[in-house]
CSV table of C-alpha atoms and ligand atoms in Angstrom, one decimal:
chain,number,residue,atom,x,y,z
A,19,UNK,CA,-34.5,-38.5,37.1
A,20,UNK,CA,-34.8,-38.5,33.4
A,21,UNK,CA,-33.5,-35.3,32.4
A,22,UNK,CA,-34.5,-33.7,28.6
A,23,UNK,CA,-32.2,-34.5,25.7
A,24,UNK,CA,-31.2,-31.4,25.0
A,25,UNK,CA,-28.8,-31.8,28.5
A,26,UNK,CA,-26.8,-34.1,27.0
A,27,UNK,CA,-25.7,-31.9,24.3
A,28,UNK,CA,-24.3,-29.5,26.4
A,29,UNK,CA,-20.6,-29.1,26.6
A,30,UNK,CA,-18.5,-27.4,29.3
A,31,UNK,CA,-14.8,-25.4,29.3
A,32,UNK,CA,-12.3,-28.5,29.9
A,33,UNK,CA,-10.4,-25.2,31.6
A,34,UNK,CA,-12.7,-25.9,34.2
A,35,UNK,CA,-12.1,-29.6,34.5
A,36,UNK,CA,-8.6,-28.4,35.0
A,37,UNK,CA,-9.6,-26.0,37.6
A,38,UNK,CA,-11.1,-29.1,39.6
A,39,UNK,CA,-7.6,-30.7,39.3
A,40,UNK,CA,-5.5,-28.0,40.3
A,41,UNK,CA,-7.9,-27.2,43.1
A,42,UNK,CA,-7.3,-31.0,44.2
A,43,UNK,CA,-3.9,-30.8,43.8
A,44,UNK,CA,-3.1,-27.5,45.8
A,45,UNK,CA,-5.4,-28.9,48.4
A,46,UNK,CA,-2.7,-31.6,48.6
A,47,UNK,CA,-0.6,-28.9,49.8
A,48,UNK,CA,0.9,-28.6,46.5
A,49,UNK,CA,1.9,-25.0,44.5
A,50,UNK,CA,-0.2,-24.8,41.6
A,51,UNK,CA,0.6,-22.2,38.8
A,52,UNK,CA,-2.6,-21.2,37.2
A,53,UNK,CA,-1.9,-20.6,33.8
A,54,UNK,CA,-5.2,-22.3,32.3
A,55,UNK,CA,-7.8,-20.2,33.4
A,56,UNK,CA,-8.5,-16.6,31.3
A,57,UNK,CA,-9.2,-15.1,34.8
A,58,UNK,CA,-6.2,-12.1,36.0
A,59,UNK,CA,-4.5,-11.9,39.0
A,60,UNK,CA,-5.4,-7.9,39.0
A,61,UNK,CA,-7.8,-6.8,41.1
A,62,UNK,CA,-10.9,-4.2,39.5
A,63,UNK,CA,-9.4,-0.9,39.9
A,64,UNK,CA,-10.1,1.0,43.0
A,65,UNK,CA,-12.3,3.7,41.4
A,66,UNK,CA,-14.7,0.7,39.9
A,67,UNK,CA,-15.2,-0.7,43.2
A,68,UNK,CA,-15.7,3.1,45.1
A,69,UNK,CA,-18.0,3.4,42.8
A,70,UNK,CA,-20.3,-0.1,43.3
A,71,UNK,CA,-19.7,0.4,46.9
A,72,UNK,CA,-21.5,4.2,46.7
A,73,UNK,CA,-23.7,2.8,44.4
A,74,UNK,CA,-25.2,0.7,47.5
A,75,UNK,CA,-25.1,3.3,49.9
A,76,UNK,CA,-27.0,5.4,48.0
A,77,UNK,CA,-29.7,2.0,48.3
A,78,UNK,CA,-29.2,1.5,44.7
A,79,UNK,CA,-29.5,-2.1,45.2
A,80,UNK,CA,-33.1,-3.3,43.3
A,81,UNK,CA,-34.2,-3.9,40.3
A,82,UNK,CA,-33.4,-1.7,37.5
A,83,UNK,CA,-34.5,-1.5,33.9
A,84,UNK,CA,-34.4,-4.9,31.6
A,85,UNK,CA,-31.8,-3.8,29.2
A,86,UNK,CA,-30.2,-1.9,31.8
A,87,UNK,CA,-29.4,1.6,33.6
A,88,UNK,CA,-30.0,3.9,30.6
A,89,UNK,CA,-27.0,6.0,31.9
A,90,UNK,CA,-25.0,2.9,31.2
A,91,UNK,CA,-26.8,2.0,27.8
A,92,UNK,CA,-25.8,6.2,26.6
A,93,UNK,CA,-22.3,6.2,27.7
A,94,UNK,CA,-21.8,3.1,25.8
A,95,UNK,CA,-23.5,3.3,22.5
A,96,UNK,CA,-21.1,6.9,22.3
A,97,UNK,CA,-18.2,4.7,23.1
A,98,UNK,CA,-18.7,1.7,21.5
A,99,UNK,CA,-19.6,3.5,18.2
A,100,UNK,CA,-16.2,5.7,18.5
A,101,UNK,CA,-14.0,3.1,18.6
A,102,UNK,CA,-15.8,1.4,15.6
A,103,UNK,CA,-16.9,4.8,13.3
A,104,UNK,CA,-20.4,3.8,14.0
A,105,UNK,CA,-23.1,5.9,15.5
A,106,UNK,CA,-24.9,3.7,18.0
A,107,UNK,CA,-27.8,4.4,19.9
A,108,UNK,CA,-29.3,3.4,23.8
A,109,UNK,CA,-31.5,1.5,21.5
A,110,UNK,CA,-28.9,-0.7,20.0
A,111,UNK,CA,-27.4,-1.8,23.8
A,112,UNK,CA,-28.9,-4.4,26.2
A,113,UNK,CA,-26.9,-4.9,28.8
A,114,UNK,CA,-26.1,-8.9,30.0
A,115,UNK,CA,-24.8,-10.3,33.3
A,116,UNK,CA,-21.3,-10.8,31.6
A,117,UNK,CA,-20.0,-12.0,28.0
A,118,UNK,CA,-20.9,-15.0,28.0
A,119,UNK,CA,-24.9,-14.9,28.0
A,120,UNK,CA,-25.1,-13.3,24.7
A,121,UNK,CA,-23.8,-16.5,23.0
A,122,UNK,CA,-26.9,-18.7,24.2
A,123,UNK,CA,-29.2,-15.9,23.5
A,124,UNK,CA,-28.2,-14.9,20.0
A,125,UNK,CA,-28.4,-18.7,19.0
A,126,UNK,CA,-31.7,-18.7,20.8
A,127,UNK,CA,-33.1,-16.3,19.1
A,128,UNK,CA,-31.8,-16.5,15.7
A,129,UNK,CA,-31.4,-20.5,15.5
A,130,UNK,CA,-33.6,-23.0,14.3
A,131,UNK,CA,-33.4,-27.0,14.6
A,132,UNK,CA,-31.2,-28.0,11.4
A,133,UNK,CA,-29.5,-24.8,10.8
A,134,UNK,CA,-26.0,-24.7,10.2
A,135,UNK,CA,-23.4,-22.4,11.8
A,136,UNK,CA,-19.9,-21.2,11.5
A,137,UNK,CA,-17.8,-20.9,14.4
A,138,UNK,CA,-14.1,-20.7,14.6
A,139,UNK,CA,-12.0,-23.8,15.5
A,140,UNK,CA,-9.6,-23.8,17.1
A,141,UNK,CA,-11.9,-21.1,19.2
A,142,UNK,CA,-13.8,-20.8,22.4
A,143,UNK,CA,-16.2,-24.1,23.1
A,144,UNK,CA,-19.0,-22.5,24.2
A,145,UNK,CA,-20.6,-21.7,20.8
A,146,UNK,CA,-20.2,-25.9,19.9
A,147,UNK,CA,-22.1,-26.2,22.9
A,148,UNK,CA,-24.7,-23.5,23.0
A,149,UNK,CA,-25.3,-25.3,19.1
A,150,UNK,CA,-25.8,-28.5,19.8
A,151,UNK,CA,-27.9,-27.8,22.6
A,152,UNK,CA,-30.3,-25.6,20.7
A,153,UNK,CA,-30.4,-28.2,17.9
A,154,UNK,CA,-28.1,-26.3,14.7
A,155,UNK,CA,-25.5,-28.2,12.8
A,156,UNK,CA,-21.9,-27.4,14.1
A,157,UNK,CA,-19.4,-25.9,10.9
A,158,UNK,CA,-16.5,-25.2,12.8
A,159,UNK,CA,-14.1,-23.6,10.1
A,160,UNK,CA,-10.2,-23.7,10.6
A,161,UNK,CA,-7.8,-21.1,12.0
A,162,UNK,CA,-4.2,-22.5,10.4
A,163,UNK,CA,-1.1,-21.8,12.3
A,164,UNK,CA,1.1,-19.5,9.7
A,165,UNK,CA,4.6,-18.1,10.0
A,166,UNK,CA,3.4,-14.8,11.8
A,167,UNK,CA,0.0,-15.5,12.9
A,168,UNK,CA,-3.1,-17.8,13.0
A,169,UNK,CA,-5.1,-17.3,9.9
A,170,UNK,CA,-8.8,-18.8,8.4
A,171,UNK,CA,-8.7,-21.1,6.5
A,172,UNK,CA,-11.1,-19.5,3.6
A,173,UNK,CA,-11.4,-21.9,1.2
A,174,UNK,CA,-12.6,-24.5,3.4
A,175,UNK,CA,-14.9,-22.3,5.0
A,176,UNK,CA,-16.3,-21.6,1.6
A,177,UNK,CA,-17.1,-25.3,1.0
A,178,UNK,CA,-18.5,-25.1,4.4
A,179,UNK,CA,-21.3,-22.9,3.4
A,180,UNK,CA,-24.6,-24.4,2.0
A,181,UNK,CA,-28.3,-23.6,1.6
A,182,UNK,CA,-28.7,-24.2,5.3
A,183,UNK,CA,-25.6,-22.3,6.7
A,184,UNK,CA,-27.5,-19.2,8.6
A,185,UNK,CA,-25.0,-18.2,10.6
A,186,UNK,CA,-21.1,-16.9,11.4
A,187,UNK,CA,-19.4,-16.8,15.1
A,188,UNK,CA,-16.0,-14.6,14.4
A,189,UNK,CA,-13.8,-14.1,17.8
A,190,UNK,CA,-11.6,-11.1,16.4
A,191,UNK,CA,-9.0,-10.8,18.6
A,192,UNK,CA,-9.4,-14.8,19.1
A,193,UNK,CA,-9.2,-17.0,21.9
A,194,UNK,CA,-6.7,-19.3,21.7
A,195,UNK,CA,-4.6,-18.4,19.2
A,196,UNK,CA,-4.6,-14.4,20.2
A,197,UNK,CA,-4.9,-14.0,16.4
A,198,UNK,CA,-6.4,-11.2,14.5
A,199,UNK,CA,-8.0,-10.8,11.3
A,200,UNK,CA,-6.5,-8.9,8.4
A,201,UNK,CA,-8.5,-7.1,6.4
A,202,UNK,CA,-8.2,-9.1,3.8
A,203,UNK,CA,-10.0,-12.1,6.1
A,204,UNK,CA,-12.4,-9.5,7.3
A,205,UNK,CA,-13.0,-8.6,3.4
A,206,UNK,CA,-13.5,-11.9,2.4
A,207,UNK,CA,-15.8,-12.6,5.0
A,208,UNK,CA,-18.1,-9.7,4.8
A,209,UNK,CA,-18.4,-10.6,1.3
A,210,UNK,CA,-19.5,-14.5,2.2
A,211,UNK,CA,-22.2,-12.7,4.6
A,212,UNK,CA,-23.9,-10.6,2.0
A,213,UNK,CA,-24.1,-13.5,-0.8
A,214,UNK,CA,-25.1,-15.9,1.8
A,215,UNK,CA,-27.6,-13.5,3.9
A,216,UNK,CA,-25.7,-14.9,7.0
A,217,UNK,CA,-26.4,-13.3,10.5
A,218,UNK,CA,-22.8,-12.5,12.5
A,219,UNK,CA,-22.1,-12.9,16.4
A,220,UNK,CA,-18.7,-10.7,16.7
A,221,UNK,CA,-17.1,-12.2,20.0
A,222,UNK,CA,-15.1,-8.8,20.7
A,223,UNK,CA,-14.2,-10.2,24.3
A,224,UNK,CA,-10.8,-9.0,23.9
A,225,UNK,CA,-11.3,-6.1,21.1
A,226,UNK,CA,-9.1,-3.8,23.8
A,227,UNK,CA,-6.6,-6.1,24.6
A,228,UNK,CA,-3.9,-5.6,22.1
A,229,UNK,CA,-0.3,-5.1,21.9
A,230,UNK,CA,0.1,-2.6,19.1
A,231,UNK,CA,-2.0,-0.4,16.7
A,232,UNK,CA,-6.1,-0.1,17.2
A,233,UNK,CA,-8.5,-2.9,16.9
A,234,UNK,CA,-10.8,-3.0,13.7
A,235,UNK,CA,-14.3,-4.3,14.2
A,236,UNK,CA,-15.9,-6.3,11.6
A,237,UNK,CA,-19.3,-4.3,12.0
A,238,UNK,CA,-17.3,-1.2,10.9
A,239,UNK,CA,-17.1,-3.2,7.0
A,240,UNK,CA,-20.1,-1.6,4.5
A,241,UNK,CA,-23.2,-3.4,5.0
A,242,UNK,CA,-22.5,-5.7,8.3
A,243,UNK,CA,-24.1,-3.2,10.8
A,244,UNK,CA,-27.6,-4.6,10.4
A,245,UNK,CA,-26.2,-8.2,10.6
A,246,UNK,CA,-23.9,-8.0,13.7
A,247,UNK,CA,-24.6,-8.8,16.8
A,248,UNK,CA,-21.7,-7.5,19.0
A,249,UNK,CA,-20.7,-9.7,22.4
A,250,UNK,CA,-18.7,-7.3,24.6
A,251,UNK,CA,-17.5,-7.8,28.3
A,252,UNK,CA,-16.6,-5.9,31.3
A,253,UNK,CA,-14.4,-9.2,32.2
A,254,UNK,CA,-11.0,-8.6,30.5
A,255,UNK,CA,-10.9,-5.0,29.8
A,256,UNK,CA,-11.7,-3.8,33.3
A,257,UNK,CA,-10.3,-6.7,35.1
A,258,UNK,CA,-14.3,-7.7,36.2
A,259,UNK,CA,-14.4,-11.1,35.4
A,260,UNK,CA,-16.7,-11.8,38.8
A,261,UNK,CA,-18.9,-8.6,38.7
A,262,UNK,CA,-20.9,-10.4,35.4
A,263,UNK,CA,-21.4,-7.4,33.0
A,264,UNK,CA,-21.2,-7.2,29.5
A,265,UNK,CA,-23.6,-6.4,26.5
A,266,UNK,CA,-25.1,-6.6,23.3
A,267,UNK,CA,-25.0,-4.3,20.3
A,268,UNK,CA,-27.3,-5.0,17.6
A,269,UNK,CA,-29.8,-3.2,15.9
A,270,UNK,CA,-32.7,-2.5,17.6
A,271,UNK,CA,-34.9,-5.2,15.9
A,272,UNK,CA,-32.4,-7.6,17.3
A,273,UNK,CA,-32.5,-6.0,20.9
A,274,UNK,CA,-36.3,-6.5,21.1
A,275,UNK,CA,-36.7,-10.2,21.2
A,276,UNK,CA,-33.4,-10.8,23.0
A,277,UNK,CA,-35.1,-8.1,26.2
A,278,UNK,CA,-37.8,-10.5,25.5
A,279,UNK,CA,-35.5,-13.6,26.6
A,280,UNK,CA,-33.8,-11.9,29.0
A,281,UNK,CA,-36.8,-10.8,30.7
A,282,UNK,CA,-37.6,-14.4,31.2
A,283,UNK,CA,-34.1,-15.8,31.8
A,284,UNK,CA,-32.6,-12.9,34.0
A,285,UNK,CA,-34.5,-9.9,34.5
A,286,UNK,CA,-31.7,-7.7,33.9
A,287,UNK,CA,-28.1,-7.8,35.0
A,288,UNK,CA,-26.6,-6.8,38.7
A,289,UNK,CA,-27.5,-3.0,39.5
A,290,UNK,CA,-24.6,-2.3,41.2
A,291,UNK,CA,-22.3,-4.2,38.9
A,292,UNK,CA,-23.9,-1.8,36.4
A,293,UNK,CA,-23.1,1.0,38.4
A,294,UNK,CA,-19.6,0.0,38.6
A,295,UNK,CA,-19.5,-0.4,35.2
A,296,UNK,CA,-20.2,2.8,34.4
A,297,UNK,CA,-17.4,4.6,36.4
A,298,UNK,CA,-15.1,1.9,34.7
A,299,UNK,CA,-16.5,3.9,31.2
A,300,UNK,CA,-15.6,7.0,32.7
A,301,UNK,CA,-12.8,6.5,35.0
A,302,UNK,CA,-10.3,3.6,34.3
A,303,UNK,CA,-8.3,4.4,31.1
A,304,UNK,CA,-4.9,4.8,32.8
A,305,UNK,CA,-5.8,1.1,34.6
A,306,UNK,CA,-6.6,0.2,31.5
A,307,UNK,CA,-3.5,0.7,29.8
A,308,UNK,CA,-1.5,0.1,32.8
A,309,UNK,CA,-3.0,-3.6,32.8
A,310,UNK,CA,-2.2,-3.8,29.0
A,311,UNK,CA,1.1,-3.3,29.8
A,312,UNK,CA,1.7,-5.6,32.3
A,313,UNK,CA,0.4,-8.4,29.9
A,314,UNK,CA,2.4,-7.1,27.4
A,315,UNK,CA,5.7,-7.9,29.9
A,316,UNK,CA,4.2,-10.9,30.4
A,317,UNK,CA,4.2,-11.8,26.8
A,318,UNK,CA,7.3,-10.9,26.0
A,319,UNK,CA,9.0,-12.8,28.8
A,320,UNK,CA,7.1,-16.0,27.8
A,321,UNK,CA,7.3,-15.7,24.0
A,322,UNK,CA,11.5,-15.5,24.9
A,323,UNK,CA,11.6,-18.1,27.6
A,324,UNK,CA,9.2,-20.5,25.6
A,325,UNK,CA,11.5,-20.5,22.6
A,326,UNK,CA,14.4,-21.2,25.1
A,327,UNK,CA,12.8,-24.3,25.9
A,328,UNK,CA,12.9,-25.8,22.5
A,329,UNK,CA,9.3,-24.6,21.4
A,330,UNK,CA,9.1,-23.5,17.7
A,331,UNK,CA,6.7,-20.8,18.9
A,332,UNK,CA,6.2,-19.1,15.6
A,333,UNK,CA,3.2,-16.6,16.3
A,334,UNK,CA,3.3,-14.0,18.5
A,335,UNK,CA,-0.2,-13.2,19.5
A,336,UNK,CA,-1.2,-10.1,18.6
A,337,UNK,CA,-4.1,-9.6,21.4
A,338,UNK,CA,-5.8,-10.9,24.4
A,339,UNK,CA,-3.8,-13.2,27.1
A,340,UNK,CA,-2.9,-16.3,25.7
A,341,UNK,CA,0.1,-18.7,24.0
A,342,UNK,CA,-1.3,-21.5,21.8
A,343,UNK,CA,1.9,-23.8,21.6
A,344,UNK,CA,2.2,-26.3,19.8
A,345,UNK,CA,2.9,-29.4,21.4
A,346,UNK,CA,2.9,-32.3,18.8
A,347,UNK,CA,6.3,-33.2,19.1
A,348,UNK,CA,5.4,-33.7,23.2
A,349,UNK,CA,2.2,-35.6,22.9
A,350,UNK,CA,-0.2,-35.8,20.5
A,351,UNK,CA,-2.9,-36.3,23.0
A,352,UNK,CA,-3.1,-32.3,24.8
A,353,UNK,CA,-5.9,-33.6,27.6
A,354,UNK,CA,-3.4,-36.4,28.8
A,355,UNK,CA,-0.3,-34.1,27.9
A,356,UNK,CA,-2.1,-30.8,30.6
A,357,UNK,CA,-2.9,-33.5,33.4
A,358,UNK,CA,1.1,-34.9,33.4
A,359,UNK,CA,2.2,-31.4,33.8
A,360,UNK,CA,0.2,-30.2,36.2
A,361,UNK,CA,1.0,-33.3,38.2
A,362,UNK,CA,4.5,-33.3,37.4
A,363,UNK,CA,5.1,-29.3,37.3
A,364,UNK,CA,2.5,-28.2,39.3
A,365,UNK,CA,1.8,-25.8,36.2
A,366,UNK,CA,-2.1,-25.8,35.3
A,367,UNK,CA,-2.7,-25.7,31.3
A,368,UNK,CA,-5.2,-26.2,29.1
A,369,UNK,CA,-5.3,-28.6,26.9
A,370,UNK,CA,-5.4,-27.9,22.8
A,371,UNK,CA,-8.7,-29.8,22.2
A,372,UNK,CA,-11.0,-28.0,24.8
A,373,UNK,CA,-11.1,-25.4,21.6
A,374,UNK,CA,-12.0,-28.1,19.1
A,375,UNK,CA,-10.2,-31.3,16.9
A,376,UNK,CA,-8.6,-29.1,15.1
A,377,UNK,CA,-6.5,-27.4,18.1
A,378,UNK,CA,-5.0,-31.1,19.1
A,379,UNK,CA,-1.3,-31.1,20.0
A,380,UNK,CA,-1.4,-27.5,21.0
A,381,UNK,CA,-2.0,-26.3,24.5
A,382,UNK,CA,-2.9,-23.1,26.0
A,383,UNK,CA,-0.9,-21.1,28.2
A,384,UNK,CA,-2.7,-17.8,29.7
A,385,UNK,CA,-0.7,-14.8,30.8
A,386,UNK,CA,-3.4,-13.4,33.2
A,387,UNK,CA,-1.1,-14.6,35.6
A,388,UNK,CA,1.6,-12.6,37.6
A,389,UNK,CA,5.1,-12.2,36.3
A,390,UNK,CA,7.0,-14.2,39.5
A,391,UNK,CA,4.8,-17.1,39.3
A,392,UNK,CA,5.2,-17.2,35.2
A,393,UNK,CA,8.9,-17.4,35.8
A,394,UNK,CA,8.7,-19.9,38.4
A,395,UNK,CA,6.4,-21.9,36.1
A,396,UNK,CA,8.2,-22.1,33.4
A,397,UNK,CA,11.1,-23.0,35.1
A,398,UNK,CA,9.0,-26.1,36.2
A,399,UNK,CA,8.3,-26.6,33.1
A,400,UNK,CA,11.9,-27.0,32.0
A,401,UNK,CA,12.5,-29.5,34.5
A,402,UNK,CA,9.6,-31.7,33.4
A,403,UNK,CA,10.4,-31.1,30.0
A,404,UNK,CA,13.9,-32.6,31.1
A,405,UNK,CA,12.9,-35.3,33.7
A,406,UNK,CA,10.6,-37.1,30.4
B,516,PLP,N1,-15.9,-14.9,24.6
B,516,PLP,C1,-14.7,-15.3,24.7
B,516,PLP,C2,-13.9,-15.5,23.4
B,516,PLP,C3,-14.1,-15.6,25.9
B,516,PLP,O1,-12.8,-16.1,25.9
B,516,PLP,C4,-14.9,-15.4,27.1
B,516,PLP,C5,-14.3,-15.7,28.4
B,516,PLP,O2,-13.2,-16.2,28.6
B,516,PLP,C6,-16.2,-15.0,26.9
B,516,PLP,C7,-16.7,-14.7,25.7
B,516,PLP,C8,-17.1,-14.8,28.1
B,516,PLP,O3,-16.7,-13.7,28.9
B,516,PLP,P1,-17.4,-13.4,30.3
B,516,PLP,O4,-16.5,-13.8,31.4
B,516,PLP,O5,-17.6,-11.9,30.3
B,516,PLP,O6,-18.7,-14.1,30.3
């Protein structure tokens, strides 16, 4: 079958490649320490599930409005807007089957063939993909590893920009590097926007995973509230990663065309994951926050036991679930470096350049995982790290 260009343009998550691997390799008989994937080993809490399982007793189980329940849409247009200082409407919310739709759809409806666009590199490879597929020119700008944290590389991202530069991806809190902006990056970047008239996905995946102080949105800056398109997900927050919510905030000009795609892409997202979703809004602060802290444990113990192993782990991520380590003095090669360990440890990682060039010699190590089997992992670890 001769399949249309376009298919060949489209990348994957080497995480998953991983995945196939470690699957292999535990069906071998073998233990296999899961520390690639961004998927928890916490179940939704109990509430959440009481509430999808009501939801279809009470028959609530066919379609439902395009851009979702309005129930849904209310509650989280008030809550979204809280945390930000923004007053958001139903209007401004469509609600997706999970995070990761609202990548394809915002380049498909704001992208044209030849268009360039910013995205974040190291950073999350879906956007490369989801560009080259649709046909725009790939600008992936440069996080730089610092003394205390990951940080954008400005300048270069200000040579980046030219006529045909349309558009900005910003992950803020990132995947890998766990880094956040400082306002002085957010500043400097709001400012590029307006002089550019550039159109801004905010990835805010992770906005609620943190490990001290609040999160800051970019949309909150003057003036970026009409540009922003805001990707949010039930994944990470609520521990939903296979119920597929999340949703879009934009302004309502931006919502129309996108119902329009959804409508024929999807039809809407899962009714009773909605449901669900909606006693998460309402019900699962404290699992919230006890999640966060187990993470944070987790964190700790690996930012202390990595350093014990030699690794001149400088950054201490400041959100979401994950260690970017650098790895040079390993291997310079991060896709050979993940395979030997997982076949040598039994320790699944993923490897620096699934994120982009720039995140070569650095691997990822995600703390979704529980505490025993991070312990017993990195103890692995130190015994490949010895047996080379
Ligand atoms: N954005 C980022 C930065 C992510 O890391 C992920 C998932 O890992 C997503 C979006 C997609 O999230 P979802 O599972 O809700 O589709």
């Amino acid at each position: 079958m001769k399949f249309a260009d376009r298919i060949a343009r489209l990348g994957t998550e080497t995480a998953f490649a991983v995945s196939a691997e470690a699957a292999a390799f535990a069906a071998q008989g073998n233990k296999v320490y899961p520390f690639h994937l961004g998927d928890m080993n916490i179940p939704t809490p109990a509430n959440v599930m009481e509430a999808a399982a009501k939801a279809m007793r009470d028959g609530k189980t066919g379609y439902c409005p395009n851009a979702g329940i309005p129930k849904l849409r209310e509650v989280l247009a008030a809550d979204v807007g809280a945390a930000r200082g923004l007053r958001y409407s139903p209007e401004n919310v469509a609600i997706q089957p999970g995070g990761k739709p609202t990548i394809g759809k915002f380049f498909l409806a704001l992208l044209n063939p030849g268009d360039e666009v910013l995205y974040p590199s190291p950073g999350y490879p879906i956007y490369e993909s989801q560009i080259e597929f649709l046909g725009g020119v790939p600008k992936p700008y440069r996080y730089l590893e610092g003394e205390r944290t990951f940080t954008i590389d400005l300048d270069a991202l200000k040579r980046q920009i030219t006529p045909r530069t349309r558009l900005l991806v910003l992950n803020d809190l990132q995947n890998p590097t766990g880094a956040e902006c400082s306002t002085a990056e957010r500043e400097a970047l709001a400012e590029l926007v307006l002089k550019h008239d550039l159109y801004v996905l905010c990835d805010e995946a992770y906005f609620d995973i943190r490990y001290d102080g609040e999160s800051t949105s970019f949309v909150s800056l003057p003036g970026m509230v009409e540009r922003c398109v805001i990707l949010y997900t039930f994944s990470k927050k609520f521990a939903m990663t296979g119920w597929r919510l999340g949703y879009i905030i934009a302004p309502p000009d931006f919502v129309r065309p996108l119902q329009k795609i959804h409508q024929n892409l999807f039809i809407s997202a899962g009714s009773v994951s909605q449901w669900a979703g909606l006693a998460a809004l309402r019900n699962a602060a404290p699992d919230v926050e006890r999640m966060r802290r187990t993470y944070d444990e987790r964190r700790r113990f690996l930012i202390k036991r990595l350093r014990e192993l030699g690794f001149a782990l400088k950054v201490e991520p400041e959100g979401a679930f994950y260690i970017f380590l650098n790895v040079r003095h390993l291997s310079r090669n991060s896709y050979a470096l993940a395979f030997d360990i997982l076949e040598k440890a039994g320790v699944g990682v993923t490897p620096g350049i699934d994120f982009g060039e720039n995140a070569e010699g650095y691997i990822r190590i995600s703390y979704a995982n529980s505490l025993s089997n991070i312990m017993e992992g990195l103890d692995r670890i130190e015994e490949y790290l010895k047996s080379r």
